[in-house]
Coordinates of C-alpha atoms in Angstrom, one line a residue:
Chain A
X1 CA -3.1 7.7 34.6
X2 CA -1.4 4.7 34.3
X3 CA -4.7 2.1 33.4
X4 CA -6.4 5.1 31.5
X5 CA -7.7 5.4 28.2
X6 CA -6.0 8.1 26.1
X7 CA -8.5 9.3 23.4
X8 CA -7.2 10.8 20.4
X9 CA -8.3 14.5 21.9
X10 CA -5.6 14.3 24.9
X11 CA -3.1 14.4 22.5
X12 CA -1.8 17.6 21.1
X13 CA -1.4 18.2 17.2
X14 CA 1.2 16.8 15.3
X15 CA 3.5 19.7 14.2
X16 CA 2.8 19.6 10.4
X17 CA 6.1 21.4 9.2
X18 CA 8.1 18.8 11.1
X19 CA 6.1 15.8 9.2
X20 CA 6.9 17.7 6.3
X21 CA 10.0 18.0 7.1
X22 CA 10.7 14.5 8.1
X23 CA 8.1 13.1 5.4
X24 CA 11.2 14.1 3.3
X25 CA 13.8 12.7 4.8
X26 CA 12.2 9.4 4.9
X27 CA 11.4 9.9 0.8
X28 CA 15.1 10.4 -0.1
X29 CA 16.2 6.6 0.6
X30 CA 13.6 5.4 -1.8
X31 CA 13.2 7.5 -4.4
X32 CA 17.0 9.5 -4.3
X33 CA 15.3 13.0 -3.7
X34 CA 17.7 15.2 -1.9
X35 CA 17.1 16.1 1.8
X36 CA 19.4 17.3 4.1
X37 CA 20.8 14.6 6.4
X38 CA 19.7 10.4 7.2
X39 CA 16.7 9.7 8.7
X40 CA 16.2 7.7 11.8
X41 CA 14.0 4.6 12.1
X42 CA 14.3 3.1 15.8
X43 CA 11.6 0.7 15.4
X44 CA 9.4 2.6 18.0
X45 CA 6.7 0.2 19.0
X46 CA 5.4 -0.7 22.8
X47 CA 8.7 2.0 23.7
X48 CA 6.0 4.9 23.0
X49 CA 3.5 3.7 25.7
X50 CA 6.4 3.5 28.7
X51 CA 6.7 7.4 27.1
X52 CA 3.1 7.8 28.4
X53 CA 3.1 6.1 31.5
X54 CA 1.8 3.0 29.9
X55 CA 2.7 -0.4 29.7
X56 CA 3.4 -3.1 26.9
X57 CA 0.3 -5.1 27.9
X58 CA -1.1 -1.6 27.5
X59 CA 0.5 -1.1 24.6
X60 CA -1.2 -4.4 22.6
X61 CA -4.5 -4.3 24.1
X62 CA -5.5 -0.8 22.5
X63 CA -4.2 -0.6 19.1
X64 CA -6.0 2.3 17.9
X65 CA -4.0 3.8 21.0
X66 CA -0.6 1.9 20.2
X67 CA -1.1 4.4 16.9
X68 CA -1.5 7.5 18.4
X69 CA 1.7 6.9 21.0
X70 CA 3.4 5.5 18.3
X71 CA 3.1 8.7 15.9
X72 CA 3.6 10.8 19.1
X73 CA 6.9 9.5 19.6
X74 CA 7.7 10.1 16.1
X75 CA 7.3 13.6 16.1
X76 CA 9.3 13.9 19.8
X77 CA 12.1 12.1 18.6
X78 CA 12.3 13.4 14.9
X79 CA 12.3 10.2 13.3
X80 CA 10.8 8.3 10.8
X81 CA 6.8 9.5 10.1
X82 CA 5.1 6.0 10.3
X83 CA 2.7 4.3 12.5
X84 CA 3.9 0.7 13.1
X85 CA 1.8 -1.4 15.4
X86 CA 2.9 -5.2 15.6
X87 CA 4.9 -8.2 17.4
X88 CA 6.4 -11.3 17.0
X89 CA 4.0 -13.7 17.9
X90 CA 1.3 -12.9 15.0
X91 CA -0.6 -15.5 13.5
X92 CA -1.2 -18.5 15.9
X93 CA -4.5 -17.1 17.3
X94 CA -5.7 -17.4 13.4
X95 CA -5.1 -20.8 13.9
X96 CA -6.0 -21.8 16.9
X97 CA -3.2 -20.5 19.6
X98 CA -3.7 -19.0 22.7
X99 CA -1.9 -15.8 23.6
X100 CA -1.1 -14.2 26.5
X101 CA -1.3 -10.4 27.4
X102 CA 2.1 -9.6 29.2
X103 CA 2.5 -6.3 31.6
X104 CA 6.0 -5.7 30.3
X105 CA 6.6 -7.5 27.2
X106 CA 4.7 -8.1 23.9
X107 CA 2.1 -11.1 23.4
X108 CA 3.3 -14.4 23.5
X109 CA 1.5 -17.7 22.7
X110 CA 1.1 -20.5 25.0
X111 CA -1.0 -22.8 22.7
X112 CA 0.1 -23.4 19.7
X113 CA -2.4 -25.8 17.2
X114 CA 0.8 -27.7 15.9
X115 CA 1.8 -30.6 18.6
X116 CA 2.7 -33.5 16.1
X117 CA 3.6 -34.2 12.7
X118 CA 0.1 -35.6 11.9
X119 CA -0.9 -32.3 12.8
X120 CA 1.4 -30.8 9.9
X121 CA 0.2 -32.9 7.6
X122 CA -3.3 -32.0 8.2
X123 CA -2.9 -28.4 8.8
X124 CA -4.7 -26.0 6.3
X125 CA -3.8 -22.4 5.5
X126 CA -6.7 -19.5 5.6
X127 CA -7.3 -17.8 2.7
X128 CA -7.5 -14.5 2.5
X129 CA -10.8 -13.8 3.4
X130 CA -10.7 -16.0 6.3
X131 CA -7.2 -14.0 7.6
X132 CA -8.9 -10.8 6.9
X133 CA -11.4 -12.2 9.5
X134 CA -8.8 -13.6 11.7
X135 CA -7.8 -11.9 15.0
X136 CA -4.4 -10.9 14.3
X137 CA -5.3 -8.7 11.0
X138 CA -8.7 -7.8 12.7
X139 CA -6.2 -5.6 15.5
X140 CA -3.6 -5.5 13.1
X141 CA -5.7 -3.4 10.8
X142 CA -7.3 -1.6 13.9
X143 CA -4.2 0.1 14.4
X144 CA -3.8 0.9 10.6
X145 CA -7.4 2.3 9.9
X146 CA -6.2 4.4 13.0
X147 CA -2.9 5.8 11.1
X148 CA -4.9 5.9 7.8
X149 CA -7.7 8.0 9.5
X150 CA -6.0 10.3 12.3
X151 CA -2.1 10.6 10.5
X152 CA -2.6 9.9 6.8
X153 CA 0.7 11.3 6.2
X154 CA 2.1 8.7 8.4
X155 CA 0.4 5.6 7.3
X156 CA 2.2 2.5 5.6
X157 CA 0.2 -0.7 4.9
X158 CA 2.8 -3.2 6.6
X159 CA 2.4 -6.4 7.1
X160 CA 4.4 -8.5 9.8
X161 CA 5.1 -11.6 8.6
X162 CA 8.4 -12.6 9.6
X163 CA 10.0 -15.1 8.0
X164 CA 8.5 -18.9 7.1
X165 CA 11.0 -20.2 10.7
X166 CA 9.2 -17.5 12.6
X167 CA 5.6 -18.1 11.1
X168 CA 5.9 -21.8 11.6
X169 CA 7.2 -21.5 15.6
X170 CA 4.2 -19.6 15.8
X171 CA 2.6 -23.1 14.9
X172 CA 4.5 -25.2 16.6
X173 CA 6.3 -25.4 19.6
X174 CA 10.1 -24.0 18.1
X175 CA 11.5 -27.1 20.4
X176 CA 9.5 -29.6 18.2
X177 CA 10.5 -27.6 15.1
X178 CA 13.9 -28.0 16.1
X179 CA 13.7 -31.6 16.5
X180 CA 11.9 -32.1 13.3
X181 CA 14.9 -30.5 11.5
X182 CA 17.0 -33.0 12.8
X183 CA 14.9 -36.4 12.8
X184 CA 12.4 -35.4 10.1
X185 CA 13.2 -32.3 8.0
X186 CA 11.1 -32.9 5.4
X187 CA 8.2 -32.6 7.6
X188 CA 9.8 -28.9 8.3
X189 CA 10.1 -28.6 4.3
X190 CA 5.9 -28.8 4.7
X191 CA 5.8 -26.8 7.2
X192 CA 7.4 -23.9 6.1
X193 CA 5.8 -24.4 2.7
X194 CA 2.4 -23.9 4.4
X195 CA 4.3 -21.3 6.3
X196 CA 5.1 -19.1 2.6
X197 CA 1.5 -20.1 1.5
X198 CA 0.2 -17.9 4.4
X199 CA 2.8 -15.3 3.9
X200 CA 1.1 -14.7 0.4
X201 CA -2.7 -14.4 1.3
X202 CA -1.5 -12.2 4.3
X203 CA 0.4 -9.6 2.0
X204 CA -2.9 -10.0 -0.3
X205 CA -5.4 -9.0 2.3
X206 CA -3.6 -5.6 3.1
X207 CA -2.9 -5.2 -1.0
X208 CA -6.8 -5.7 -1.1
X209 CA -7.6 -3.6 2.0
X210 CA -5.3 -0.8 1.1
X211 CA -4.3 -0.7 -2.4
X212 CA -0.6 -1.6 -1.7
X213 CA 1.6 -3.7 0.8
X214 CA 4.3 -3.6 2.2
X215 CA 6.0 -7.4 3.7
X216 CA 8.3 -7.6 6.9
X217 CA 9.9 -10.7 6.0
X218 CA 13.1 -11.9 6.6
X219 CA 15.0 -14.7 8.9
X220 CA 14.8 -14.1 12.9
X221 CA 14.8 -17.1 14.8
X222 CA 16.6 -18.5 11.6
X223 CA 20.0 -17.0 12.7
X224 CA 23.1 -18.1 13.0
X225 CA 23.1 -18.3 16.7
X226 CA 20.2 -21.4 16.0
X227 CA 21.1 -22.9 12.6
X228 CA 23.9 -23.5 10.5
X229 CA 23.9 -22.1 7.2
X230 CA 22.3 -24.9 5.3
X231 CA 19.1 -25.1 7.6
X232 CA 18.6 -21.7 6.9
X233 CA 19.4 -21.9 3.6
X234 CA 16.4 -24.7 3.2
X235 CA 14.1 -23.6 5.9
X236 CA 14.4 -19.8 5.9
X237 CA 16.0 -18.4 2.3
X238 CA 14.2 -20.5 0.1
X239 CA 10.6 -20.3 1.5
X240 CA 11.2 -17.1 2.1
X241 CA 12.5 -16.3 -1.6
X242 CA 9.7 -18.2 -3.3
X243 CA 6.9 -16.7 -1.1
X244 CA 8.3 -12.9 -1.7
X245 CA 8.1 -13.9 -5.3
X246 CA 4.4 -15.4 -5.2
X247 CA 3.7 -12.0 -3.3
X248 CA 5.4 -9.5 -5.9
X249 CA 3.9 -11.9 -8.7
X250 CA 0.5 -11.3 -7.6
X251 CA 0.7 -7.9 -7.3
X252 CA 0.3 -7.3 -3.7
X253 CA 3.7 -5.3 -3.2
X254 CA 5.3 -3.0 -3.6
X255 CA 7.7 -3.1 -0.3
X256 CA 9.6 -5.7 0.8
X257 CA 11.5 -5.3 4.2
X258 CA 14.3 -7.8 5.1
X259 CA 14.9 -7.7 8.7
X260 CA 17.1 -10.4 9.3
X261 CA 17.4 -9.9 13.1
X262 CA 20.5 -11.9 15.4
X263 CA 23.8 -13.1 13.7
X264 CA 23.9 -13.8 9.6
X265 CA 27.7 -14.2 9.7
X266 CA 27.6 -16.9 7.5
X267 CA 24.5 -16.4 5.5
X268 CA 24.2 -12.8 4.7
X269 CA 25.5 -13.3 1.3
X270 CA 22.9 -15.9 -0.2
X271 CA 20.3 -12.6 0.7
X272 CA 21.6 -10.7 -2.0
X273 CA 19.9 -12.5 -4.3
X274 CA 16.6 -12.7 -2.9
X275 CA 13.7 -11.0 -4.4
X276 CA 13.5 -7.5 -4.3
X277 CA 10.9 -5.4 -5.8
X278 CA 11.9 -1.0 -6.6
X279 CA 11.3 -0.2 -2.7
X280 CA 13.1 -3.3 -0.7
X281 CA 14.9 -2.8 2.7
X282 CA 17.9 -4.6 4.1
X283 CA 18.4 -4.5 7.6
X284 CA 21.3 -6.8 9.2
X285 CA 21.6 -7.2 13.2
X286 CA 24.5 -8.9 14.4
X287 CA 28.1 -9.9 13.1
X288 CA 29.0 -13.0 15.3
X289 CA 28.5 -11.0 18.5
X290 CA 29.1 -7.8 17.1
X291 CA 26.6 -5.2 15.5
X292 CA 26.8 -5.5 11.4
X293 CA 29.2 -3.0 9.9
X294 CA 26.9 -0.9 7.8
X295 CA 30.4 -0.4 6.0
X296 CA 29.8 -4.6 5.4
X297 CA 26.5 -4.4 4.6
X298 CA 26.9 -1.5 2.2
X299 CA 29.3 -3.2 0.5
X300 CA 27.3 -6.0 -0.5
X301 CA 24.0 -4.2 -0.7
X302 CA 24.6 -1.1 -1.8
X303 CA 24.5 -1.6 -5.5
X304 CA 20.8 -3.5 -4.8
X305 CA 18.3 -1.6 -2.7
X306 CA 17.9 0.8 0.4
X307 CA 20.4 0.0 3.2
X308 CA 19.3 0.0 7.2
X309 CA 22.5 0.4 9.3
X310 CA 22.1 -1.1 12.7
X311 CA 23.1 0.4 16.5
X312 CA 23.0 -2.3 19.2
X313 CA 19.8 -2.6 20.9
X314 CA 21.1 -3.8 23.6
X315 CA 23.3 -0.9 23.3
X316 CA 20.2 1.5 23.4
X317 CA 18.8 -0.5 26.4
X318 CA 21.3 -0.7 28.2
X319 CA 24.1 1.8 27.4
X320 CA 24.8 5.1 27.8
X321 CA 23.9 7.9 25.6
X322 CA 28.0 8.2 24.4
X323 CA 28.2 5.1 23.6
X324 CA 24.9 5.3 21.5
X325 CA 26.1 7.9 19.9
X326 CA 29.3 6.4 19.1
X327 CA 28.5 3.6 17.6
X328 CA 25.6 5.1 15.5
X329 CA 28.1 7.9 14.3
X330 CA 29.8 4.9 13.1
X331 CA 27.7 3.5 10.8
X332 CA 25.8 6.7 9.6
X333 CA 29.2 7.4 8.1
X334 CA 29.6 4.5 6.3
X335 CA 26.1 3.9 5.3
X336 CA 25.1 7.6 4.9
X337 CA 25.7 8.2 0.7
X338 CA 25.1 4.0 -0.2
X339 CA 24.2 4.4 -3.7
X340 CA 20.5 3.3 -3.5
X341 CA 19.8 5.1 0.3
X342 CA 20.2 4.6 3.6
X343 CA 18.2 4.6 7.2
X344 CA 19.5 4.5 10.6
X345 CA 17.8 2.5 12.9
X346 CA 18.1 -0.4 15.9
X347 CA 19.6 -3.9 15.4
X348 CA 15.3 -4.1 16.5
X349 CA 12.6 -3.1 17.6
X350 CA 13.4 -0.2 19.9
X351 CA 13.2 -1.7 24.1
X352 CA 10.1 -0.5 25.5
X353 CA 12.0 0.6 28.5
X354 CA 14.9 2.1 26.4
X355 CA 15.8 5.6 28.8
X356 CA 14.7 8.4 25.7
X357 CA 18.2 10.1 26.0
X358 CA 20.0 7.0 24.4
X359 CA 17.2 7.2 21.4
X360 CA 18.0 10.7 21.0
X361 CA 21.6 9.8 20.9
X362 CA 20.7 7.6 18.4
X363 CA 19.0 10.5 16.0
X364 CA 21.7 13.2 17.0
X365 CA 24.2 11.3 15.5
X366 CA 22.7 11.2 12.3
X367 CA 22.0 15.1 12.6
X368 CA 25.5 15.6 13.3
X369 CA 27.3 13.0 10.8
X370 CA 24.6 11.8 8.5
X371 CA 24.6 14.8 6.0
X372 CA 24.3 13.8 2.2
X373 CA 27.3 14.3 0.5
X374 CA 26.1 12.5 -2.8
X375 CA 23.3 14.6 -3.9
Chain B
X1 CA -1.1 -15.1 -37.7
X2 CA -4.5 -14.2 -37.1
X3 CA -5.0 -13.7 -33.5
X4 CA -8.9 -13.3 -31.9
X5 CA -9.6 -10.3 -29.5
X6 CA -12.6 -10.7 -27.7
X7 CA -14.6 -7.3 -27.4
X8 CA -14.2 -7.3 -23.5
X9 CA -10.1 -7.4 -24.0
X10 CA -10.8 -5.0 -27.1
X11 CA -12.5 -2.5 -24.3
X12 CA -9.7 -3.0 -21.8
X13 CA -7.3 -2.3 -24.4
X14 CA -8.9 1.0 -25.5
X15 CA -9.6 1.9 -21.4
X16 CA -5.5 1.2 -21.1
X17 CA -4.6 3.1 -24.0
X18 CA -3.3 0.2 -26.1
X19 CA -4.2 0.6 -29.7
X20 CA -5.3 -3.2 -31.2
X21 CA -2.9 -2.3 -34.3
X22 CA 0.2 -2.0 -32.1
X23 CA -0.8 -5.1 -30.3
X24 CA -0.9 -7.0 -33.4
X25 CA 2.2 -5.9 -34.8
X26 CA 4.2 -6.7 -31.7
X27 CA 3.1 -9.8 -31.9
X28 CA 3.9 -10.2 -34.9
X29 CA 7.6 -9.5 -34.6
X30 CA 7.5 -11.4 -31.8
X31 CA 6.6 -14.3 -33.9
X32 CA 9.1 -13.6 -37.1
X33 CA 12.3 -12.9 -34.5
X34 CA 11.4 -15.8 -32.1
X35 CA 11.9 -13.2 -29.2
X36 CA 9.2 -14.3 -26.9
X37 CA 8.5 -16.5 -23.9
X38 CA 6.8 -19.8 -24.4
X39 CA 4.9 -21.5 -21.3
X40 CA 6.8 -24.8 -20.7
X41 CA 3.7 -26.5 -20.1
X42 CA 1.0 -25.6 -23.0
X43 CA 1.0 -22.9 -26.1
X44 CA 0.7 -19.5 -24.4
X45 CA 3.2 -16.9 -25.4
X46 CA 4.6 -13.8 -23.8
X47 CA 6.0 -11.0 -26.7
X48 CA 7.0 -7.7 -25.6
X49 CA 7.3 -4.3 -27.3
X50 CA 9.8 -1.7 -25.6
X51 CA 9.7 2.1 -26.7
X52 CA 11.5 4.8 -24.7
X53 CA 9.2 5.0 -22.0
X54 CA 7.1 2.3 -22.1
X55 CA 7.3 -1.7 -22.4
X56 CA 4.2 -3.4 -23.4
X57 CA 3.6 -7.3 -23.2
X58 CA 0.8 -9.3 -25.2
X59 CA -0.1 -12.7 -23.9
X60 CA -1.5 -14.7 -26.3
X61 CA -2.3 -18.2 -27.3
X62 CA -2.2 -19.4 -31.4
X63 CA -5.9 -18.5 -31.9
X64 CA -6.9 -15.5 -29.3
X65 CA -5.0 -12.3 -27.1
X66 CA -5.3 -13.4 -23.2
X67 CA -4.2 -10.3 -21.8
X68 CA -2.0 -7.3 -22.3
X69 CA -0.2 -5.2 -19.5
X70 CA 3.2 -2.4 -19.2
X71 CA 5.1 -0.7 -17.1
X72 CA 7.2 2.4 -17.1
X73 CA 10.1 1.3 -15.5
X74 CA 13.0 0.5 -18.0
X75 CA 14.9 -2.6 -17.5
X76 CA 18.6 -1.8 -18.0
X77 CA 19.6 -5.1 -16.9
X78 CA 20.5 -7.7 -14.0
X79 CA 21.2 -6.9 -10.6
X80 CA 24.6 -6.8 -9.2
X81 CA 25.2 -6.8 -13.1
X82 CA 25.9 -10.8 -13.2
X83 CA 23.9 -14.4 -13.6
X84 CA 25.4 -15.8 -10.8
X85 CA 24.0 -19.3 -9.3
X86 CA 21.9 -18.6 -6.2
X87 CA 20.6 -20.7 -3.6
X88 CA 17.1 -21.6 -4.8
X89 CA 15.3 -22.5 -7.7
X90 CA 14.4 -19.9 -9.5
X91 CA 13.4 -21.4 -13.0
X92 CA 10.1 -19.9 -14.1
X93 CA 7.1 -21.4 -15.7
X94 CA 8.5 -19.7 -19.1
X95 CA 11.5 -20.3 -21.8
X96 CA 12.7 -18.4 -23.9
X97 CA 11.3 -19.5 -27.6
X98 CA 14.5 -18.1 -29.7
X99 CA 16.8 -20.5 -27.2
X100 CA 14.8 -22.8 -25.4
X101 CA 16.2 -21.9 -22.2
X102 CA 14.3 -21.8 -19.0
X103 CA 13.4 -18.2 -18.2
X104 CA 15.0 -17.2 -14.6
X105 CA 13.2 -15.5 -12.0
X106 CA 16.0 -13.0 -11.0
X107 CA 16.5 -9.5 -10.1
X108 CA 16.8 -6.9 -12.4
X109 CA 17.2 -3.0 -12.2
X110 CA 15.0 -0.8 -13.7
X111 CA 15.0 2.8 -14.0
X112 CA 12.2 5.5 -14.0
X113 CA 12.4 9.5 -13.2
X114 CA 16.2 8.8 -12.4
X115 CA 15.6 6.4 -10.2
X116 CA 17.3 2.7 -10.0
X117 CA 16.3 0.0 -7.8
X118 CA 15.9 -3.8 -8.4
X119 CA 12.4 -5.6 -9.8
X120 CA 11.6 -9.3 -9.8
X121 CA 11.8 -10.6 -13.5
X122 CA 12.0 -13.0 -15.9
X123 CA 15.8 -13.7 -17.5
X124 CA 16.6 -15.6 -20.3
X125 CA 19.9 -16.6 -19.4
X126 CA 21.3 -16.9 -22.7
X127 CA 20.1 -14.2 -25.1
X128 CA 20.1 -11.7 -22.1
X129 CA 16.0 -10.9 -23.1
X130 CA 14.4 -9.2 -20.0
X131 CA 10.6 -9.5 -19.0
X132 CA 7.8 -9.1 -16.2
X133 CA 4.9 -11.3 -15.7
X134 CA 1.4 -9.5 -15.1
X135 CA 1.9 -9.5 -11.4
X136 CA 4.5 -8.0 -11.1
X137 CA 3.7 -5.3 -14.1
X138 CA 0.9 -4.4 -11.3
X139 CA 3.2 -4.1 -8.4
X140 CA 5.2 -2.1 -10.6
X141 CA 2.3 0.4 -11.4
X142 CA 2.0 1.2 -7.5
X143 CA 5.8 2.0 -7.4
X144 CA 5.6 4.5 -10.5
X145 CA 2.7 6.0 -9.0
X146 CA 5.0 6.2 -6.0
X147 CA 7.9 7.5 -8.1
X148 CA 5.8 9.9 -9.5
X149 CA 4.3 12.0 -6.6
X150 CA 7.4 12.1 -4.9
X151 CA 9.9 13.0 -7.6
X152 CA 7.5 15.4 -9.0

């Protein structure tokens, strides 16, 4: 079973009072229409093929597949309704980088185009025919035709982006990028201004494909743990900002999603002014080495847009199903009434190997403390 | 001030709703109350009309109409309720023509069906006028349409 293809007649239906059911849930956090309880977003992604035998590898090669697991696992663990398909290492193959197909973990790329400075300056961006084109939005959009077709109810137009750090260590190699902030930063500056530039005609090809968009953006590799606050300031919050505003300017929102994965200790705050159209998403991983406090991170976002409180992934990986549920009871009862709506989820994307007791921790929590008291 | 519409922007303003009147009368206050935004770099003009439930903008040079758009949405105001200094630069291609400030690009909420959440706009940072440009006015049509099937 392991290597075999799984066509969309060997699953069985989706239950369609629980995507009802849940299709509410996830409403209330962005439009304040009362449901019962929080809903749970673990960022289920290659985790639903090791819940079909399958691998990662599997997992990326057959995104019409990636879908159907995907929704599957929606429905089995009673979380959010929506198809995700994506990783990390988008957009080098639009540009020339070679990826590889891992067994156990997501793509990664080998090649990148980028190797010297001369090679900044030269580099060109695609426009957005050319990305539509491209291999990453050619699979990309595989796995959301899928969604659109088989689980309509379940389909969101994403698009990963990352942030402008993320996009351009997909360019170059992040060891050269890292140099380049130190010796020749304003070589960087370009970089991640060619970086935003793709950012927009991205979001604009699944606006023009789909009617809206909605951008996972945000500051990854520019954490804390890798750069002090004023890098990230210059080569993560500002790119970022101005190509988030290009995006919403152009029309091609409406959702903006801030993940902003690893330790923003000391730069959380200057994200509270970033741009932020009626349906945006906060989502904070790490304090120092600690998970955020949702009570932190509904303090200083709560008053702006939709809060997603955090549960250690590493907790989920490698924890046990108390502690899960511990430390998500935590913060669904601090994040559970923020003013403008709150999601439980994973610090990230769920492990693929995750054991499926600690993700149902995860979502019994929430249906044991995560019942609205506001509405 | 006598301002051209061509007959294509006459036909999008009848498709959207607009009446040509209305369009010519905000204008018109725009240009008696100075409350309007002026590109910093040529003669185009932004004026805005705000009812109850609908805010209208006219973009217009001295001699023709370039465009009009709206949104629903109701801006009540900045987000996190203060102009604080933030860490990039967020001066738009606008000022305001009553001040001569440069318009901000900052947050702002707006509310629709009982709902609040923040939208990118342009701030004048002294006189505390609020607008949207085009784009956004669009991205802000696919969240009322949002708004309105699910708070329905």
């Amino acid at each position: 079973m392991g290597d075999q293809i799984m066509p969309a007649k060997d699953y069985a239906p989706i239950d369609q009072n629980w995507l009802e059911d849940a299709g509410n849930l996830w409403t209330t956090p962005w439009v304040d229409k009362p449901s019962e309880r929080v809903i749970v977003d673990p960022i289920i992604l290659s985790h639903a093929a090791s819940l079909f035998r399958k691998n990662a590898g599997y997992f990326y090669q057959n995104p019409d597949e990636a879908i159907r697991m995907v929704c599957h696992a929606c429905e089995l663990y009673d979380v959010t309704p929506v198809g995700h398909y994506l990783y990390a290492d988008y957009w080098g193959q639009d540009y020339g980088a070679e990826i590889k197909i891992q067994t156990n973990s997501p793509p990664g790329i080998t090649k990148r185009p980028i190797k010297t400075a001369e090679d900044v300056d030269n580099f060109e961006v695609l426009d957005v025919d050319e990305l539509t084109k491209g291999p990453t939005l050619t699979t990309h959009y595989k796995a959301l035709d899928t969604c659109k077709e088989e689980f309509p109810h379940m389909f969101a137009p994403i698009t990963q982006l990352g942030g402008t750090m993320e996009v351009a260590t997909n360019w170059a190699a992040i060891e050269d990028v890292f140099m380049w902030m130190i010796t020749e930063p304003e070589l960087v500056d370009k970089l991640c201004v060619k970086a935003g530039d793709h950012m927009v005609n991205a979001c604009k090809a699944t606006s023009e494909r789909y009617g809206a968009n909605v951008m996972i953006t945000g500051s990854v590799i520019a954490s804390g743990d890798l750069m002090d606050t004023e890098q990230i300031k210059r080569f993560s919050f500002q790119p970022v900002s101005r190509a988030v505003r290009k995006v919403l300017n152009s029309g091609a929102g409406p959702g903006v999603y801030y993940h902003l994965c690893g330790n923003h200790t000391d730069d959380f705050q200057m994200w509270k002014n970033a741009p932020m159209s009626p349906f945006t998403i906060v989502q904070i991983g790490y304090d120092g080495q600690n998970i955020f406090p949702t009570s932190k991170l509904v303090e200083h976002f709560g008053d702006r847009c939709t809060c997603f409180g955090t549960v250690d992934t590493k907790l989920v990986d490698r924890g046990t199903p108390a502690q899960v549920y511990e430390q998500a009871k935590e913060q669904v009862l601090a994040g559970k009434d923020s003013p403008r709506g709150f999601i439980l989820g994973t610090a990230c994307e769920c492990p693929t190997n995750a054991p499926p007791v600690n993700v149902h921790a995860l979502v019994k929590a929430a249906k044991d403390h995560g019942k609205y008291e506001k509405f | 001030m006598d301002i051209k519409i061509t007959e294509e922007l006459d036909n999008t303003l009848k498709d959207n709703g607009f009446k040509k009147e209305e369009i010519q009368e905000l204008i018109a206050n725009a240009e008696a109350s100075g409350t309007k935004l002026k590109a910093r770099d040529g003669d185009i003009a932004i004026a805005k009309g705000v009812s109850d439930n609908l805010t209208v903008y006219a973009v217009y040079s001295p001699t023709e109409l370039l465009d009009v758009y709206a949104h629903k949405m109701n801006i009540i105001g900045l987000t996190g309720g203060e102009l604080n200094d933030i860490d990039y630069d967020d001066a738009s291609e606008w000022a305001c023509a009553k001040c001569g400030e440069i318009a901000l690009e900052r947050n702002v909420d707006m509310t629709y069906m009982g709902v609040t959440r923040p939208g990118p706009g342009l701030v004048c940072p002294k006189c505390d006028e609020f607008y949207v440009s085009d784009g956004v006015a669009k991205t802000l049509k696919t969240a009322e349409s949002i708004l309105e099937e699910k708070r329905a």
